[in-house]
Amino acid sequence: MKPEPLSETFVQEESYQTESTSKDRRTSSDSEHNFTDDEQTSDIEFDLDPRFLNTKYECLRPTPLKPKYNQSLVELLEVIEHSRELNGEERNALSYRHAIAALKAYPHNIKSYAEARKIIGVGPKIGNHIKEFLTTDTIPEAEEILASEKYQTLDIFSRVYGVGYKTALKWYRKGYKSIRECMRDPYLTHIQRLGLELFNDFQKKMSRQDIQELLGILDTIIKSIYSDCIITPVGGYRRGKEFNGDLDVVVSHPQEEIANNLLKDIVEKLMDTGHLKHKLFYARNKKDTSSELLSSHRNVMDKLDKCFCAFIQPSTQICRQVDLIIAPYSQYSTAVLGWTGSKQFERSLRNYAKKERNMTLTSHGLFLNVIPKRQVHVTSEREIFNILGIPWVEPEMRNC
DNA sequence: CGCTGGCAAACA
DNA sequence: TGTTTG
DNA sequence: ACAGCG
């Protein structure tokens, strides 16, 4: 559990923590011109605020939910990012996400094109958008996107559970303009029909209080089955979001045999008690205790069980999306880490593990990529950070 | 200039 | 296998 | 119609 040799990419233990207490001592930010060195390319960050860790790995620095600076710039870039996603331009969207994540973590407002371009992740194209923003206070392309009927329609359709950009585009081309029209489409999958029917409820955000109500129910019911289950809310709720579209929960139990059958038991009970209305997605992995098949002894290659549910919230009677994930005890910490997100934080972590540590991180384990692949046993989130040699990042600061 | 970019698993 | 999910 | 890296 000791940190591996550090690659000097991250050093600063301080300047790191939730920062704030911004005693603006000489951050070079006010003096809008650096003194001498303009051409002194000797070192990496000249102009950049030294509190900012300039890296392509978002997981190495804390990113708040709401940026303190560059907020409207971030919102506009997010419009372009989303538009790229809706057009299936995945790589392109990813580039915007890198730039956005950096701006959210950046400790003051960007003041110039040159400053922006020094940030890893901001290249010529996005740099130009920022330049436009600095003079016009908006980004023309983002405004055009927001005003376009196509974007508005695709945006709505793609929010339906079971609908991605391909289906959204298909419906748009058929001339549908509303959710109601989509419901008459003759080629709906079962899940899409459900998604359309539940659309209005699923669009309603849950307050933290709403979520606490649901957690109370889950806690009571799950513990009535096995009192020593461990129940951990993850997802946006754990990252501190005030309002959430769904609730993700990781459940585990110290005894492997019990954990193996837990999902079935929980789902049955939730059905019996009338809380669970629909199963949107049910993944049950063969626990395959038959020792004959597959690899050598000690196989234990079970993956997570999970069930994405439509769950009635008693106080409001609104249907809520609740994602239940059952993890064997041995995979509990990687499951919690993996399901806490954000999506970009996960991508970054896994990419870092692979590229910088020759390891593979997934929600069901941490592996060393030697031949054959060897599992690294971990028992806590902190231990995973330590092994990867990454400074601890609070869940509330994983919002990249 | 060419390659990579996070992943696994269900449904139709 | 392609599409979608978290 | 993106950006970084080797």
mmCIF file of C-alpha atoms (C1' of nucleotides) in Angstrom, chain A residues 84 89 95-96 121 126, chain D:
data_model
loop_
_atom_site.group_PDB
_atom_site.id
_atom_site.type_symbol
_atom_site.label_atom_id
_atom_site.label_comp_id
_atom_site.label_asym_id
_atom_site.label_seq_id
_atom_site.Cartn_x
_atom_site.Cartn_y
_atom_site.Cartn_z
ATOM 1 C CA ARG A 84 -20.928 16.793 -30.600
ATOM 2 C CA GLU A 89 -18.682 12.767 -32.670
ATOM 3 C CA SER A 95 -11.715 16.962 -26.332
ATOM 4 C CA TYR A 96 -14.255 19.479 -25.148
ATOM 5 C CA GLY A 121 -6.478 20.242 -23.333
ATOM 6 C CA ILE A 126 -11.270 25.464 -28.408
ATOM 7 C "C1'" DA D 1 -14.773 18.673 -36.925
ATOM 8 C "C1'" DC D 2 -10.159 17.905 -31.045
ATOM 9 C "C1'" DA D 3 -5.941 17.479 -28.695
ATOM 10 C "C1'" DG D 4 -1.751 15.251 -26.938
ATOM 11 C "C1'" DC D 5 1.856 12.268 -27.589
ATOM 12 C "C1'" DG D 6 5.585 9.292 -29.693
#
